[in-house]
GROMACS .gro file of N, CA and C in nm:
model
  375
    1GLN      N    1   4.199  -1.018  -7.315
    1GLN     CA    2   4.281  -1.053  -7.426
    1GLN      C    3   4.194  -1.064  -7.551
    2VAL      N    4   4.236  -1.012  -7.662
    2VAL     CA    5   4.164  -1.009  -7.788
    2VAL      C    6   4.246  -1.097  -7.891
    3GLN      N    7   4.178  -1.188  -7.953
    3GLN     CA    8   4.245  -1.267  -8.060
    3GLN      C    9   4.178  -1.232  -8.193
    4LEU      N   10   4.259  -1.217  -8.298
    4LEU     CA   11   4.213  -1.172  -8.426
    4LEU      C   12   4.263  -1.273  -8.529
    5VAL      N   13   4.169  -1.315  -8.619
    5VAL     CA   14   4.208  -1.408  -8.728
    5VAL      C   15   4.154  -1.353  -8.856
    6GLU      N   16   4.245  -1.328  -8.950
    6GLU     CA   17   4.207  -1.276  -9.081
    6GLU      C   18   4.184  -1.390  -9.179
    7SER      N   19   4.109  -1.361  -9.283
    7SER     CA   20   4.083  -1.454  -9.390
    7SER      C   21   4.042  -1.374  -9.513
    8GLY      N   22   4.055  -1.436  -9.627
    8GLY     CA   23   4.006  -1.371  -9.753
    8GLY      C   24   4.109  -1.326  -9.852
    9GLY      N   25   4.235  -1.341  -9.816
    9GLY     CA   26   4.339  -1.298  -9.911
    9GLY      C   27   4.352  -1.387 -10.030
   10GLY      N   28   4.430  -1.343 -10.130
   10GLY     CA   29   4.449  -1.426 -10.243
   10GLY      C   30   4.521  -1.356 -10.354
   11LEU      N   31   4.524  -1.420 -10.470
   11LEU     CA   32   4.587  -1.365 -10.589
   11LEU      C   33   4.483  -1.326 -10.689
   12VAL      N   34   4.486  -1.197 -10.730
   12VAL     CA   35   4.384  -1.148 -10.821
   12VAL      C   36   4.457  -1.061 -10.929
   13GLN      N   37   4.387  -1.031 -11.039
   13GLN     CA   38   4.442  -0.944 -11.140
   13GLN      C   39   4.403  -0.798 -11.109
   14ALA      N   40   4.477  -0.707 -11.164
   14ALA     CA   41   4.447  -0.565 -11.144
   14ALA      C   42   4.304  -0.538 -11.189
   15GLY      N   43   4.241  -0.454 -11.108
   15GLY     CA   44   4.095  -0.421 -11.136
   15GLY      C   45   3.990  -0.513 -11.068
   16ALA      N   46   4.036  -0.620 -11.013
   16ALA     CA   47   3.947  -0.717 -10.949
   16ALA      C   48   3.919  -0.666 -10.802
   17SER      N   49   3.832  -0.743 -10.737
   17SER     CA   50   3.793  -0.717 -10.595
   17SER      C   51   3.826  -0.832 -10.506
   18LEU      N   52   3.846  -0.801 -10.379
   18LEU     CA   53   3.858  -0.902 -10.276
   18LEU      C   54   3.795  -0.848 -10.153
   19ARG      N   55   3.752  -0.940 -10.068
   19ARG     CA   56   3.698  -0.902  -9.940
   19ARG      C   57   3.769  -0.978  -9.831
   20LEU      N   58   3.827  -0.901  -9.742
   20LEU     CA   59   3.896  -0.955  -9.623
   20LEU      C   60   3.801  -0.954  -9.505
   21SER      N   61   3.818  -1.058  -9.428
   21SER     CA   62   3.744  -1.064  -9.301
   21SER      C   63   3.835  -1.085  -9.179
   22CYS      N   64   3.788  -1.044  -9.061
   22CYS     CA   65   3.861  -1.063  -8.943
   22CYS      C   66   3.767  -1.107  -8.835
   23ALA      N   67   3.786  -1.219  -8.780
   23ALA     CA   68   3.708  -1.269  -8.668
   23ALA      C   69   3.778  -1.236  -8.531
   24ALA      N   70   3.701  -1.165  -8.443
   24ALA     CA   71   3.756  -1.118  -8.317
   24ALA      C   72   3.695  -1.189  -8.205
   25SER      N   73   3.776  -1.221  -8.101
   25SER     CA   74   3.724  -1.276  -7.977
   25SER      C   75   3.711  -1.164  -7.872
   26GLY      N   76   3.646  -1.186  -7.766
   26GLY     CA   77   3.635  -1.084  -7.663
   26GLY      C   78   3.494  -1.023  -7.659
   27ARG      N   79   3.460  -0.979  -7.541
   27ARG     CA   80   3.323  -0.927  -7.510
   27ARG      C   81   3.314  -0.778  -7.533
   28ALA      N   82   3.423  -0.710  -7.555
   28ALA     CA   83   3.422  -0.567  -7.568
   28ALA      C   84   3.437  -0.521  -7.711
   29PHE      N   85   3.402  -0.604  -7.808
   29PHE     CA   86   3.427  -0.576  -7.949
   29PHE      C   87   3.352  -0.444  -7.991
   30ARG      N   88   3.231  -0.423  -7.938
   30ARG     CA   89   3.154  -0.309  -7.982
   30ARG      C   90   3.211  -0.175  -7.932
   31ARG      N   91   3.301  -0.179  -7.838
   31ARG     CA   92   3.368  -0.064  -7.783
   31ARG      C   93   3.506  -0.042  -7.832
   32THR      N   94   3.544  -0.119  -7.936
   32THR     CA   95   3.681  -0.127  -7.981
   32THR      C   96   3.695  -0.068  -8.120
   33VAL      N   97   3.789   0.028  -8.135
   33VAL     CA   98   3.826   0.081  -8.267
   33VAL      C   99   3.910  -0.034  -8.332
   34MET      N  100   3.867  -0.064  -8.452
   34MET     CA  101   3.935  -0.171  -8.533
   34MET      C  102   3.995  -0.107  -8.661
   35GLY      N  103   4.107  -0.164  -8.698
   35GLY     CA  104   4.174  -0.113  -8.815
   35GLY      C  105   4.232  -0.223  -8.904
   36TRP      N  106   4.265  -0.177  -9.028
   36TRP     CA  107   4.340  -0.266  -9.126
   36TRP      C  108   4.470  -0.194  -9.155
   37PHE      N  109   4.575  -0.269  -9.152
   37PHE     CA  110   4.711  -0.218  -9.194
   37PHE      C  111   4.760  -0.315  -9.299
   38ARG      N  112   4.865  -0.271  -9.367
   38ARG     CA  113   4.929  -0.359  -9.463
   38ARG      C  114   5.076  -0.336  -9.467
   39GLN      N  115   5.148  -0.440  -9.512
   39GLN     CA  116   5.292  -0.430  -9.520
   39GLN      C  117   5.341  -0.496  -9.646
   40ALA      N  118   5.397  -0.415  -9.738
   40ALA     CA  119   5.455  -0.466  -9.861
   40ALA      C  120   5.597  -0.508  -9.845
   41PRO      N  121   5.642  -0.595  -9.930
   41PRO     CA  122   5.787  -0.637  -9.916
   41PRO      C  123   5.879  -0.526  -9.918
   42GLY      N  124   5.968  -0.519  -9.818
   42GLY     CA  125   6.071  -0.415  -9.808
   42GLY      C  126   6.016  -0.283  -9.763
   43LYS      N  127   5.895  -0.276  -9.721
   43LYS     CA  128   5.836  -0.147  -9.676
   43LYS      C  129   5.784  -0.159  -9.538
   44GLU      N  130   5.761  -0.042  -9.477
   44GLU     CA  131   5.710  -0.042  -9.344
   44GLU      C  132   5.560  -0.065  -9.343
   45ARG      N  133   5.511  -0.117  -9.230
   45ARG     CA  134   5.371  -0.139  -9.221
   45ARG      C  135   5.298   0.002  -9.222
   46GLU      N  136   5.186   0.008  -9.291
   46GLU     CA  137   5.109   0.130  -9.302
   46GLU      C  138   4.962   0.114  -9.278
   47PHE      N  139   4.903   0.222  -9.236
   47PHE     CA  140   4.757   0.231  -9.210
   47PHE      C  141   4.679   0.219  -9.336
   48VAL      N  142   4.572   0.147  -9.336
   48VAL     CA  143   4.479   0.137  -9.451
   48VAL      C  144   4.345   0.197  -9.419
   49ALA      N  145   4.280   0.148  -9.312
   49ALA     CA  146   4.147   0.197  -9.277
   49ALA      C  147   4.119   0.165  -9.136
   50ALA      N  148   4.020   0.234  -9.079
   50ALA     CA  149   3.979   0.206  -8.935
   50ALA      C  150   3.828   0.245  -8.923
   51ILE      N  151   3.774   0.188  -8.819
   51ILE     CA  152   3.630   0.210  -8.792
   51ILE      C  153   3.604   0.221  -8.644
   52ASN      N  154   3.515   0.302  -8.604
   52ASN     CA  155   3.492   0.316  -8.457
   52ASN      C  156   3.403   0.204  -8.406
   53GLY      N  157   3.380   0.196  -8.277
   53GLY     CA  158   3.315   0.082  -8.218
   53GLY      C  159   3.175   0.056  -8.269
   54VAL      N  160   3.095   0.165  -8.290
   54VAL     CA  161   2.960   0.141  -8.334
   54VAL      C  162   2.946   0.145  -8.486
   55GLY      N  163   3.056   0.168  -8.557
   55GLY     CA  164   3.055   0.156  -8.704
   55GLY      C  165   3.008   0.280  -8.768
   56VAL      N  166   2.996   0.388  -8.700
   56VAL     CA  167   2.948   0.517  -8.763
   56VAL      C  168   3.057   0.591  -8.831
   57SER      N  169   3.176   0.594  -8.772
   57SER     CA  170   3.288   0.668  -8.831
   57SER      C  171   3.388   0.581  -8.890
   58THR      N  172   3.433   0.612  -9.008
   58THR     CA  173   3.536   0.537  -9.079
   58THR      C  174   3.650   0.632  -9.121
   59TYR      N  175   3.765   0.574  -9.139
   59TYR     CA  176   3.880   0.653  -9.171
   59TYR      C  177   3.964   0.574  -9.277
   60TYR      N  178   4.022   0.646  -9.368
   60TYR     CA  179   4.095   0.576  -9.480
   60TYR      C  180   4.224   0.647  -9.511
   61ALA      N  181   4.323   0.568  -9.556
   61ALA     CA  182   4.444   0.627  -9.609
   61ALA      C  183   4.404   0.683  -9.748
   62ASP      N  184   4.472   0.787  -9.792
   62ASP     CA  185   4.441   0.854  -9.915
   62ASP      C  186   4.457   0.753 -10.033
   63SER      N  187   4.551   0.662 -10.023
   63SER     CA  188   4.579   0.568 -10.131
   63SER      C  189   4.470   0.470 -10.158
   64VAL      N  190   4.376   0.453 -10.058
   64VAL     CA  191   4.267   0.357 -10.087
   64VAL      C  192   4.129   0.421 -10.075
   65LYS      N  193   4.124   0.547 -10.052
   65LYS     CA  194   3.998   0.617 -10.036
   65LYS      C  195   3.920   0.609 -10.170
   66GLY      N  196   3.792   0.572 -10.164
   66GLY     CA  197   3.710   0.554 -10.284
   66GLY      C  198   3.717   0.416 -10.346
   67ARG      N  199   3.812   0.333 -10.301
   67ARG     CA  200   3.826   0.194 -10.353
   67ARG      C  201   3.798   0.088 -10.246
   68PHE      N  202   3.837   0.118 -10.123
   68PHE     CA  203   3.822   0.024 -10.015
   68PHE      C  204   3.709   0.072  -9.917
   69THR      N  205   3.638  -0.024  -9.860
   69THR     CA  206   3.536   0.006  -9.766
   69THR      C  207   3.551  -0.083  -9.641
   70ILE      N  208   3.561  -0.019  -9.526
   70ILE     CA  209   3.574  -0.098  -9.402
   70ILE      C  210   3.438  -0.103  -9.336
   71SER      N  211   3.405  -0.215  -9.278
   71SER     CA  212   3.270  -0.231  -9.211
   71SER      C  213   3.291  -0.334  -9.096
   72ARG      N  214   3.183  -0.338  -9.013
   72ARG     CA  215   3.193  -0.429  -8.898
   72ARG      C  216   3.054  -0.481  -8.872
   73ASP      N  217   3.047  -0.599  -8.815
   73ASP     CA  218   2.921  -0.656  -8.768
   73ASP      C  219   2.939  -0.694  -8.620
   74ASN      N  220   2.892  -0.609  -8.531
   74ASN     CA  221   2.911  -0.621  -8.387
   74ASN      C  222   2.837  -0.747  -8.334
   75ALA      N  223   2.731  -0.787  -8.400
   75ALA     CA  224   2.658  -0.910  -8.359
   75ALA      C  225   2.743  -1.031  -8.376
   76LYS      N  226   2.831  -1.033  -8.474
   76LYS     CA  227   2.914  -1.143  -8.510
   76LYS      C  228   3.059  -1.130  -8.471
   77ASN      N  229   3.094  -1.016  -8.419
   77ASN     CA  230   3.237  -0.984  -8.381
   77ASN      C  231   3.326  -0.996  -8.504
   78THR      N  232   3.285  -0.943  -8.619
   78THR     CA  233   3.357  -0.948  -8.734
   78THR      C  234   3.391  -0.815  -8.794
   79LEU      N  235   3.503  -0.801  -8.860
   79LEU     CA  236   3.550  -0.681  -8.923
   79LEU      C  237   3.574  -0.719  -9.073
   80SER      N  238   3.539  -0.633  -9.169
   80SER     CA  239   3.560  -0.662  -9.307
   80SER      C  240   3.630  -0.545  -9.377
   81LEU      N  241   3.692  -0.580  -9.492
   81LEU     CA  242   3.752  -0.478  -9.576
   81LEU      C  243   3.715  -0.517  -9.721
   82GLN      N  244   3.632  -0.443  -9.783
   82GLN     CA  245   3.597  -0.466  -9.923
   82GLN      C  246   3.694  -0.386 -10.010
   83MET      N  247   3.765  -0.456 -10.093
   83MET     CA  248   3.870  -0.392 -10.171
   83MET      C  249   3.828  -0.400 -10.326
   84ASN      N  250   3.807  -0.289 -10.383
   84ASN     CA  251   3.765  -0.288 -10.522
   84ASN      C  252   3.877  -0.215 -10.604
   85SER      N  253   3.872  -0.236 -10.735
   85SER     CA  254   3.966  -0.176 -10.832
   85SER      C  255   4.108  -0.191 -10.776
   86LEU      N  256   4.144  -0.312 -10.746
   86LEU     CA  257   4.275  -0.339 -10.686
   86LEU      C  258   4.385  -0.307 -10.787
   87LYS      N  259   4.498  -0.262 -10.734
   87LYS     CA  260   4.615  -0.221 -10.813
   87LYS      C  261   4.734  -0.310 -10.773
   88PRO      N  262   4.833  -0.321 -10.858
   88PRO     CA  263   4.950  -0.397 -10.815
   88PRO      C  264   5.013  -0.343 -10.688
   89GLU      N  265   5.006  -0.214 -10.669
   89GLU     CA  266   5.065  -0.152 -10.550
   89GLU      C  267   4.991  -0.184 -10.425
   90ASP      N  268   4.872  -0.245 -10.435
   90ASP     CA  269   4.803  -0.288 -10.313
   90ASP      C  270   4.855  -0.426 -10.262
   91THR      N  271   4.944  -0.483 -10.334
   91THR     CA  272   5.008  -0.611 -10.293
   91THR      C  273   5.079  -0.596 -10.163
   92ALA      N  274   5.033  -0.675 -10.067
   92ALA     CA  275   5.098  -0.666  -9.927
   92ALA      C  276   5.034  -0.779  -9.840
   93VAL      N  277   5.085  -0.794  -9.727
   93VAL     CA  278   5.022  -0.868  -9.619
   93VAL      C  279   4.930  -0.771  -9.548
   94TYR      N  280   4.806  -0.810  -9.532
   94TYR     CA  281   4.707  -0.723  -9.462
   94TYR      C  282   4.683  -0.774  -9.326
   95TYR      N  283   4.685  -0.686  -9.228
   95TYR     CA  284   4.663  -0.717  -9.091
   95TYR      C  285   4.540  -0.649  -9.033
   96CYS      N  286   4.469  -0.728  -8.953
   96CYS     CA  287   4.360  -0.673  -8.875
   96CYS      C  288   4.418  -0.635  -8.744
   97ALA      N  289   4.375  -0.526  -8.683
   97ALA     CA  290   4.426  -0.478  -8.558
   97ALA      C  291   4.316  -0.416  -8.472
   98ALA      N  292   4.334  -0.423  -8.341
   98ALA     CA  293   4.238  -0.368  -8.246
   98ALA      C  294   4.306  -0.284  -8.145
   99ARG      N  295   4.236  -0.169  -8.107
   99ARG     CA  296   4.282  -0.084  -8.004
   99ARG      C  297   4.233  -0.136  -7.872
  100THR      N  298   4.286  -0.089  -7.760
  100THR     CA  299   4.227  -0.117  -7.634
  100THR      C  300   4.084  -0.071  -7.629
  101PRO      N  301   3.991  -0.146  -7.582
  101PRO     CA  302   3.847  -0.108  -7.581
  101PRO      C  303   3.831   0.029  -7.508
  102GLY      N  304   3.748   0.112  -7.565
  102GLY     CA  305   3.719   0.240  -7.504
  102GLY      C  306   3.806   0.354  -7.547
  103THR      N  307   3.907   0.330  -7.623
  103THR     CA  308   3.998   0.431  -7.679
  103THR      C  309   3.951   0.480  -7.812
  104ILE      N  310   3.998   0.603  -7.855
  104ILE     CA  311   3.948   0.662  -7.971
  104ILE      C  312   4.041   0.628  -8.093
  105PHE      N  313   4.001   0.671  -8.208
  105PHE     CA  314   4.070   0.641  -8.332
  105PHE      C  315   4.210   0.698  -8.333
  106THR      N  316   4.302   0.617  -8.393
  106THR     CA  317   4.431   0.665  -8.432
  106THR      C  318   4.475   0.583  -8.552
  107ASP      N  319   4.562   0.647  -8.639
  107ASP     CA  320   4.617   0.566  -8.750
  107ASP      C  321   4.759   0.520  -8.720
  108ALA      N  322   4.801   0.545  -8.596
  108ALA     CA  323   4.935   0.505  -8.555
  108ALA      C  324   4.945   0.361  -8.528
  109ILE      N  325   5.043   0.287  -8.580
  109ILE     CA  326   5.058   0.149  -8.553
  109ILE      C  327   5.074   0.123  -8.405
  110ALA      N  328   5.145   0.205  -8.337
  110ALA     CA  329   5.174   0.185  -8.195
  110ALA      C  330   5.048   0.197  -8.111
  111GLY      N  331   4.944   0.252  -8.171
  111GLY     CA  332   4.818   0.267  -8.096
  111GLY      C  333   4.735   0.147  -8.091
  112TYR      N  334   4.773   0.043  -8.163
  112TYR     CA  335   4.691  -0.079  -8.172
  112TYR      C  336   4.760  -0.188  -8.091
  113ASP      N  337   4.688  -0.250  -8.004
  113ASP     CA  338   4.746  -0.341  -7.908
  113ASP      C  339   4.733  -0.489  -7.947
  114TYR      N  340   4.645  -0.518  -8.038
  114TYR     CA  341   4.623  -0.658  -8.076
  114TYR      C  342   4.626  -0.671  -8.229
  115TRP      N  343   4.688  -0.781  -8.274
  115TRP     CA  344   4.709  -0.794  -8.420
  115TRP      C  345   4.684  -0.940  -8.454
  116GLY      N  346   4.631  -0.951  -8.578
  116GLY     CA  347   4.613  -1.082  -8.640
  116GLY      C  348   4.745  -1.127  -8.702
  117GLN      N  349   4.739  -1.248  -8.758
  117GLN     CA  350   4.859  -1.306  -8.814
  117GLN      C  351   4.883  -1.256  -8.959
  118GLY      N  352   4.789  -1.195  -9.018
  118GLY     CA  353   4.799  -1.141  -9.153
  118GLY      C  354   4.754  -1.233  -9.259
  119THR      N  355   4.714  -1.173  -9.370
  119THR     CA  356   4.666  -1.253  -9.486
  119THR      C  357   4.726  -1.185  -9.615
  120GLN      N  358   4.779  -1.264  -9.704
  120GLN     CA  359   4.851  -1.210  -9.818
  120GLN      C  360   4.748  -1.176  -9.934
  121VAL      N  361   4.772  -1.053  -9.983
  121VAL     CA  362   4.691  -1.010 -10.100
  121VAL      C  363   4.798  -0.977 -10.210
  122THR      N  364   4.777  -1.041 -10.322
  122THR     CA  365   4.874  -1.024 -10.436
  122THR      C  366   4.791  -0.982 -10.558
  123VAL      N  367   4.829  -0.867 -10.613
  123VAL     CA  368   4.753  -0.816 -10.732
  123VAL      C  369   4.851  -0.813 -10.852
  124SER      N  370   4.816  -0.887 -10.951
  124SER     CA  371   4.903  -0.899 -11.067
  124SER      C  372   4.859  -0.796 -11.172
  125SER      N  373   4.960  -0.750 -11.250
  125SER     CA  374   4.927  -0.647 -11.351
  125SER      C  375   4.891  -0.713 -11.486
   0.00000   0.00000   0.00000
């Protein structure tokens, strides 16, 4: 069983930066593809970014490419999302998610088996 706890959300102005963190439990963290998803009010949850177990390969939605950076620290079982140049359309609840250990990358929501409780990010114009 994997438990995920996000932190770092908040209210910022457009153009600002935020860094989200996700603390993960479990001994298979370094073999686990991790991802960030978000859900805006009235919209479906969508893929934001993902990273493979060793942190070499990263994947981004087109809407955040060049502005967001996903990273992980396997020694501390933590996942991060550095968000720069934030826009009002980035406003959403952001979720940390984990695939079953040993599986490969996917951006499909159904492919992630473990989810955090979410953290709110609000970007004002």
